[in-house]
Amino acid sequence: QGGSSGGERRFVETLARAAVAVGVAGVFIETHQDPDNSTSSDGPNMLPLKDMPALLERLMAFDRIAKGL
């Protein structure tokens, strides 16, 4: 897309869960308080900061399940 990577935030959780399921120990998630109004070209990729705590809780729970804990 020229000046941006063309990512879509709607896939963030699905891709992060897939990574956790195959044993990835960490994920990089771009976040911003207001991604739709970010001056960064990565706004469409960014998850709203307010959504991060719940996503991290879900990923940690998924990690425990994936590891059989």
PDB file of N, CA and C in Angstrom:
ATOM      1  N   GLN A   1       0.815  -1.197   0.000  1.00  0.00           N
ATOM      2  CA  GLN A   1       0.000   0.000   0.000  1.00  0.00           C
ATOM      3  C   GLN A   1       0.854   1.256   0.000  1.00  0.00           C
ATOM      4  N   GLY A   2       2.035   1.182  -0.470  1.00  0.00           N
ATOM      5  CA  GLY A   2       2.871   2.370  -0.519  1.00  0.00           C
ATOM      6  C   GLY A   2       3.490   2.724   0.808  1.00  0.00           C
ATOM      7  N   GLY A   3       2.837   3.612   1.584  1.00  0.00           N
ATOM      8  CA  GLY A   3       3.402   4.100   2.835  1.00  0.00           C
ATOM      9  C   GLY A   3       3.021   3.316   4.067  1.00  0.00           C
ATOM     10  N   SER A   4       2.287   2.217   3.913  1.00  0.00           N
ATOM     11  CA  SER A   4       1.892   1.427   5.081  1.00  0.00           C
ATOM     12  C   SER A   4       1.942  -0.057   4.741  1.00  0.00           C
ATOM     13  N   SER A   5       1.836  -0.875   5.780  1.00  0.00           N
ATOM     14  CA  SER A   5       1.961  -2.318   5.580  1.00  0.00           C
ATOM     15  C   SER A   5       0.671  -2.985   5.127  1.00  0.00           C
ATOM     16  N   GLY A   6      -0.454  -2.316   5.266  1.00  0.00           N
ATOM     17  CA  GLY A   6      -1.714  -2.875   4.808  1.00  0.00           C
ATOM     18  C   GLY A   6      -2.362  -3.863   5.755  1.00  0.00           C
ATOM     19  N   GLY A   7      -1.916  -3.921   6.995  1.00  0.00           N
ATOM     20  CA  GLY A   7      -2.497  -4.839   7.972  1.00  0.00           C
ATOM     21  C   GLY A   7      -3.905  -4.441   8.377  1.00  0.00           C
ATOM     22  N   GLU A   8      -4.591  -5.369   9.019  1.00  0.00           N
ATOM     23  CA  GLU A   8      -5.952  -5.113   9.482  1.00  0.00           C
ATOM     24  C   GLU A   8      -6.076  -5.565  10.926  1.00  0.00           C
ATOM     25  N   ARG A   9      -6.490  -4.649  11.788  1.00  0.00           N
ATOM     26  CA  ARG A   9      -6.547  -4.963  13.224  1.00  0.00           C
ATOM     27  C   ARG A   9      -7.533  -6.077  13.547  1.00  0.00           C
ATOM     28  N   ARG A  10      -8.481  -6.340  12.688  1.00  0.00           N
ATOM     29  CA  ARG A  10      -9.457  -7.396  12.993  1.00  0.00           C
ATOM     30  C   ARG A  10      -8.800  -8.774  13.066  1.00  0.00           C
ATOM     31  N   PHE A  11      -7.587  -8.898  12.532  1.00  0.00           N
ATOM     32  CA  PHE A  11      -6.885 -10.180  12.560  1.00  0.00           C
ATOM     33  C   PHE A  11      -5.908 -10.308  13.724  1.00  0.00           C
ATOM     34  N   VAL A  12      -5.742  -9.261  14.514  1.00  0.00           N
ATOM     35  CA  VAL A  12      -4.738  -9.262  15.584  1.00  0.00           C
ATOM     36  C   VAL A  12      -4.929 -10.443  16.531  1.00  0.00           C
ATOM     37  N   GLU A  13      -6.115 -10.597  17.089  1.00  0.00           N
ATOM     38  CA  GLU A  13      -6.318 -11.661  18.074  1.00  0.00           C
ATOM     39  C   GLU A  13      -6.179 -13.048  17.449  1.00  0.00           C
ATOM     40  N   THR A  14      -6.726 -13.240  16.273  1.00  0.00           N
ATOM     41  CA  THR A  14      -6.628 -14.549  15.623  1.00  0.00           C
ATOM     42  C   THR A  14      -5.175 -14.932  15.369  1.00  0.00           C
ATOM     43  N   LEU A  15      -4.394 -13.998  14.851  1.00  0.00           N
ATOM     44  CA  LEU A  15      -2.986 -14.285  14.569  1.00  0.00           C
ATOM     45  C   LEU A  15      -2.186 -14.472  15.849  1.00  0.00           C
ATOM     46  N   ALA A  16      -2.494 -13.685  16.876  1.00  0.00           N
ATOM     47  CA  ALA A  16      -1.792 -13.840  18.154  1.00  0.00           C
ATOM     48  C   ALA A  16      -2.114 -15.197  18.779  1.00  0.00           C
ATOM     49  N   ARG A  17      -3.367 -15.622  18.707  1.00  0.00           N
ATOM     50  CA  ARG A  17      -3.737 -16.945  19.238  1.00  0.00           C
ATOM     51  C   ARG A  17      -3.032 -18.059  18.476  1.00  0.00           C
ATOM     52  N   ALA A  18      -2.956 -17.916  17.162  1.00  0.00           N
ATOM     53  CA  ALA A  18      -2.263 -18.923  16.354  1.00  0.00           C
ATOM     54  C   ALA A  18      -0.800 -19.009  16.763  1.00  0.00           C
ATOM     55  N   ALA A  19      -0.183 -17.872  17.000  1.00  0.00           N
ATOM     56  CA  ALA A  19       1.219 -17.861  17.427  1.00  0.00           C
ATOM     57  C   ALA A  19       1.382 -18.559  18.771  1.00  0.00           C
ATOM     58  N   VAL A  20       0.509 -18.247  19.709  1.00  0.00           N
ATOM     59  CA  VAL A  20       0.567 -18.869  21.035  1.00  0.00           C
ATOM     60  C   VAL A  20       0.349 -20.379  20.917  1.00  0.00           C
ATOM     61  N   ALA A  21      -0.560 -20.786  20.050  1.00  0.00           N
ATOM     62  CA  ALA A  21      -0.877 -22.212  19.898  1.00  0.00           C
ATOM     63  C   ALA A  21       0.307 -23.036  19.412  1.00  0.00           C
ATOM     64  N   VAL A  22       1.197 -22.414  18.640  1.00  0.00           N
ATOM     65  CA  VAL A  22       2.357 -23.155  18.133  1.00  0.00           C
ATOM     66  C   VAL A  22       3.604 -22.924  18.973  1.00  0.00           C
ATOM     67  N   GLY A  23       3.424 -22.303  20.141  1.00  0.00           N
ATOM     68  CA  GLY A  23       4.524 -22.192  21.086  1.00  0.00           C
ATOM     69  C   GLY A  23       5.331 -20.916  21.060  1.00  0.00           C
ATOM     70  N   VAL A  24       4.889 -19.917  20.314  1.00  0.00           N
ATOM     71  CA  VAL A  24       5.607 -18.642  20.308  1.00  0.00           C
ATOM     72  C   VAL A  24       5.550 -18.049  21.712  1.00  0.00           C
ATOM     73  N   ALA A  25       6.693 -17.603  22.211  1.00  0.00           N
ATOM     74  CA  ALA A  25       6.785 -17.116  23.585  1.00  0.00           C
ATOM     75  C   ALA A  25       6.400 -15.648  23.731  1.00  0.00           C
ATOM     76  N   GLY A  26       6.317 -14.921  22.641  1.00  0.00           N
ATOM     77  CA  GLY A  26       5.965 -13.507  22.725  1.00  0.00           C
ATOM     78  C   GLY A  26       5.377 -13.026  21.413  1.00  0.00           C
ATOM     79  N   VAL A  27       4.547 -12.020  21.496  1.00  0.00           N
ATOM     80  CA  VAL A  27       3.957 -11.428  20.300  1.00  0.00           C
ATOM     81  C   VAL A  27       4.186  -9.924  20.332  1.00  0.00           C
ATOM     82  N   PHE A  28       4.283  -9.322  19.176  1.00  0.00           N
ATOM     83  CA  PHE A  28       4.420  -7.876  19.034  1.00  0.00           C
ATOM     84  C   PHE A  28       3.098  -7.365  18.507  1.00  0.00           C
ATOM     85  N   ILE A  29       2.448  -6.511  19.286  1.00  0.00           N
ATOM     86  CA  ILE A  29       1.157  -5.957  18.888  1.00  0.00           C
ATOM     87  C   ILE A  29       1.258  -4.446  18.940  1.00  0.00           C
ATOM     88  N   GLU A  30       1.026  -3.808  17.806  1.00  0.00           N
ATOM     89  CA  GLU A  30       1.050  -2.352  17.785  1.00  0.00           C
ATOM     90  C   GLU A  30      -0.247  -1.837  18.393  1.00  0.00           C
ATOM     91  N   THR A  31      -0.114  -0.819  19.229  1.00  0.00           N
ATOM     92  CA  THR A  31      -1.277  -0.275  19.914  1.00  0.00           C
ATOM     93  C   THR A  31      -1.181   1.245  19.973  1.00  0.00           C
ATOM     94  N   HIS A  32      -2.309   1.878  20.157  1.00  0.00           N
ATOM     95  CA  HIS A  32      -2.373   3.342  20.210  1.00  0.00           C
ATOM     96  C   HIS A  32      -3.670   3.705  20.920  1.00  0.00           C
ATOM     97  N   GLN A  33      -3.665   4.841  21.599  1.00  0.00           N
ATOM     98  CA  GLN A  33      -4.888   5.279  22.283  1.00  0.00           C
ATOM     99  C   GLN A  33      -6.030   5.509  21.301  1.00  0.00           C
ATOM    100  N   ASP A  34      -5.710   5.999  20.127  1.00  0.00           N
ATOM    101  CA  ASP A  34      -6.726   6.294  19.109  1.00  0.00           C
ATOM    102  C   ASP A  34      -6.154   5.951  17.731  1.00  0.00           C
ATOM    103  N   PRO A  35      -6.093   4.660  17.399  1.00  0.00           N
ATOM    104  CA  PRO A  35      -5.423   4.257  16.165  1.00  0.00           C
ATOM    105  C   PRO A  35      -6.022   4.847  14.891  1.00  0.00           C
ATOM    106  N   ASP A  36      -7.310   5.101  14.887  1.00  0.00           N
ATOM    107  CA  ASP A  36      -7.932   5.651  13.681  1.00  0.00           C
ATOM    108  C   ASP A  36      -7.506   7.087  13.414  1.00  0.00           C
ATOM    109  N   ASN A  37      -7.009   7.763  14.430  1.00  0.00           N
ATOM    110  CA  ASN A  37      -6.546   9.140  14.279  1.00  0.00           C
ATOM    111  C   ASN A  37      -5.053   9.269  14.535  1.00  0.00           C
ATOM    112  N   SER A  38      -4.347   8.167  14.484  1.00  0.00           N
ATOM    113  CA  SER A  38      -2.901   8.164  14.677  1.00  0.00           C
ATOM    114  C   SER A  38      -2.221   8.840  13.496  1.00  0.00           C
ATOM    115  N   THR A  39      -1.134   9.545  13.776  1.00  0.00           N
ATOM    116  CA  THR A  39      -0.360  10.142  12.689  1.00  0.00           C
ATOM    117  C   THR A  39       0.552   9.111  12.041  1.00  0.00           C
ATOM    118  N   SER A  40       0.648   7.932  12.640  1.00  0.00           N
ATOM    119  CA  SER A  40       1.461   6.850  12.091  1.00  0.00           C
ATOM    120  C   SER A  40       0.750   6.212  10.906  1.00  0.00           C
ATOM    121  N   SER A  41       1.527   5.743   9.958  1.00  0.00           N
ATOM    122  CA  SER A  41       0.937   5.050   8.808  1.00  0.00           C
ATOM    123  C   SER A  41       0.402   3.678   9.193  1.00  0.00           C
ATOM    124  N   ASP A  42       0.715   3.220  10.410  1.00  0.00           N
ATOM    125  CA  ASP A  42       0.295   1.894  10.850  1.00  0.00           C
ATOM    126  C   ASP A  42      -1.031   1.893  11.609  1.00  0.00           C
ATOM    127  N   GLY A  43      -1.755   2.985  11.591  1.00  0.00           N
ATOM    128  CA  GLY A  43      -3.023   3.066  12.300  1.00  0.00           C
ATOM    129  C   GLY A  43      -3.962   1.899  12.045  1.00  0.00           C
ATOM    130  N   PRO A  44      -4.126   1.462  10.783  1.00  0.00           N
ATOM    131  CA  PRO A  44      -5.028   0.340  10.513  1.00  0.00           C
ATOM    132  C   PRO A  44      -4.589  -0.976  11.159  1.00  0.00           C
ATOM    133  N   ASN A  45      -3.306  -1.088  11.503  1.00  0.00           N
ATOM    134  CA  ASN A  45      -2.787  -2.304  12.141  1.00  0.00           C
ATOM    135  C   ASN A  45      -2.936  -2.264  13.651  1.00  0.00           C
ATOM    136  N   MET A  46      -3.060  -1.072  14.194  1.00  0.00           N
ATOM    137  CA  MET A  46      -2.986  -0.892  15.644  1.00  0.00           C
ATOM    138  C   MET A  46      -4.277  -1.277  16.347  1.00  0.00           C
ATOM    139  N   LEU A  47      -4.101  -1.890  17.491  1.00  0.00           N
ATOM    140  CA  LEU A  47      -5.218  -2.224  18.358  1.00  0.00           C
ATOM    141  C   LEU A  47      -5.415  -1.060  19.329  1.00  0.00           C
ATOM    142  N   PRO A  48      -6.648  -0.656  19.591  1.00  0.00           N
ATOM    143  CA  PRO A  48      -6.848   0.395  20.585  1.00  0.00           C
ATOM    144  C   PRO A  48      -6.271  -0.033  21.940  1.00  0.00           C
ATOM    145  N   LEU A  49      -5.567   0.868  22.585  1.00  0.00           N
ATOM    146  CA  LEU A  49      -4.911   0.578  23.857  1.00  0.00           C
ATOM    147  C   LEU A  49      -5.898   0.038  24.890  1.00  0.00           C
ATOM    148  N   LYS A  50      -7.121   0.539  24.883  1.00  0.00           N
ATOM    149  CA  LYS A  50      -8.127   0.096  25.859  1.00  0.00           C
ATOM    150  C   LYS A  50      -8.461  -1.393  25.705  1.00  0.00           C
ATOM    151  N   ASP A  51      -8.202  -1.965  24.532  1.00  0.00           N
ATOM    152  CA  ASP A  51      -8.503  -3.376  24.276  1.00  0.00           C
ATOM    153  C   ASP A  51      -7.376  -4.322  24.681  1.00  0.00           C
ATOM    154  N   MET A  52      -6.201  -3.783  24.983  1.00  0.00           N
ATOM    155  CA  MET A  52      -5.040  -4.631  25.272  1.00  0.00           C
ATOM    156  C   MET A  52      -5.175  -5.481  26.534  1.00  0.00           C
ATOM    157  N   PRO A  53      -5.623  -4.931  27.675  1.00  0.00           N
ATOM    158  CA  PRO A  53      -5.688  -5.778  28.880  1.00  0.00           C
ATOM    159  C   PRO A  53      -6.525  -7.043  28.684  1.00  0.00           C
ATOM    160  N   ALA A  54      -7.694  -6.902  28.082  1.00  0.00           N
ATOM    161  CA  ALA A  54      -8.555  -8.074  27.872  1.00  0.00           C
ATOM    162  C   ALA A  54      -7.914  -9.050  26.889  1.00  0.00           C
ATOM    163  N   LEU A  55      -7.290  -8.534  25.842  1.00  0.00           N
ATOM    164  CA  LEU A  55      -6.631  -9.413  24.876  1.00  0.00           C
ATOM    165  C   LEU A  55      -5.490 -10.170  25.541  1.00  0.00           C
ATOM    166  N   LEU A  56      -4.692  -9.488  26.339  1.00  0.00           N
ATOM    167  CA  LEU A  56      -3.579 -10.157  27.016  1.00  0.00           C
ATOM    168  C   LEU A  56      -4.074 -11.235  27.970  1.00  0.00           C
ATOM    169  N   GLU A  57      -5.163 -10.978  28.668  1.00  0.00           N
ATOM    170  CA  GLU A  57      -5.742 -11.997  29.554  1.00  0.00           C
ATOM    171  C   GLU A  57      -6.171 -13.221  28.752  1.00  0.00           C
ATOM    172  N   ARG A  58      -6.832 -12.987  27.613  1.00  0.00           N
ATOM    173  CA  ARG A  58      -7.270 -14.109  26.777  1.00  0.00           C
ATOM    174  C   ARG A  58      -6.076 -14.880  26.219  1.00  0.00           C
ATOM    175  N   LEU A  59      -5.039 -14.163  25.811  1.00  0.00           N
ATOM    176  CA  LEU A  59      -3.855 -14.843  25.275  1.00  0.00           C
ATOM    177  C   LEU A  59      -3.143 -15.654  26.352  1.00  0.00           C
ATOM    178  N   MET A  60      -3.070 -15.118  27.569  1.00  0.00           N
ATOM    179  CA  MET A  60      -2.429 -15.869  28.655  1.00  0.00           C
ATOM    180  C   MET A  60      -3.237 -17.115  28.995  1.00  0.00           C
ATOM    181  N   ALA A  61      -4.568 -16.999  28.986  1.00  0.00           N
ATOM    182  CA  ALA A  61      -5.409 -18.171  29.247  1.00  0.00           C
ATOM    183  C   ALA A  61      -5.229 -19.200  28.132  1.00  0.00           C
ATOM    184  N   PHE A  62      -5.190 -18.748  26.900  1.00  0.00           N
ATOM    185  CA  PHE A  62      -4.989 -19.634  25.761  1.00  0.00           C
ATOM    186  C   PHE A  62      -3.623 -20.308  25.845  1.00  0.00           C
ATOM    187  N   ASP A  63      -2.619 -19.567  26.288  1.00  0.00           N
ATOM    188  CA  ASP A  63      -1.270 -20.117  26.454  1.00  0.00           C
ATOM    189  C   ASP A  63      -1.271 -21.241  27.490  1.00  0.00           C
ATOM    190  N   ARG A  64      -1.978 -21.031  28.593  1.00  0.00           N
ATOM    191  CA  ARG A  64      -2.057 -22.078  29.625  1.00  0.00           C
ATOM    192  C   ARG A  64      -2.721 -23.337  29.063  1.00  0.00           C
ATOM    193  N   ILE A  65      -3.775 -23.158  28.293  1.00  0.00           N
ATOM    194  CA  ILE A  65      -4.460 -24.306  27.684  1.00  0.00           C
ATOM    195  C   ILE A  65      -3.530 -25.005  26.693  1.00  0.00           C
ATOM    196  N   ALA A  66      -2.869 -24.225  25.845  1.00  0.00           N
ATOM    197  CA  ALA A  66      -1.983 -24.796  24.827  1.00  0.00           C
ATOM    198  C   ALA A  66      -0.836 -25.584  25.455  1.00  0.00           C
ATOM    199  N   LYS A  67      -0.395 -25.142  26.638  1.00  0.00           N
ATOM    200  CA  LYS A  67       0.705 -25.819  27.323  1.00  0.00           C
ATOM    201  C   LYS A  67       0.216 -26.910  28.267  1.00  0.00           C
ATOM    202  N   GLY A  68      -1.104 -27.072  28.358  1.00  0.00           N
ATOM    203  CA  GLY A  68      -1.664 -28.104  29.220  1.00  0.00           C
ATOM    204  C   GLY A  68      -1.509 -27.813  30.694  1.00  0.00           C
ATOM    205  N   LEU A  69      -1.499 -26.544  31.062  1.00  0.00           N
ATOM    206  CA  LEU A  69      -1.347 -26.159  32.479  1.00  0.00           C
ATOM    207  C   LEU A  69      -2.690 -25.996  33.159  1.00  0.00           C
TER     208      LEU A  69
END
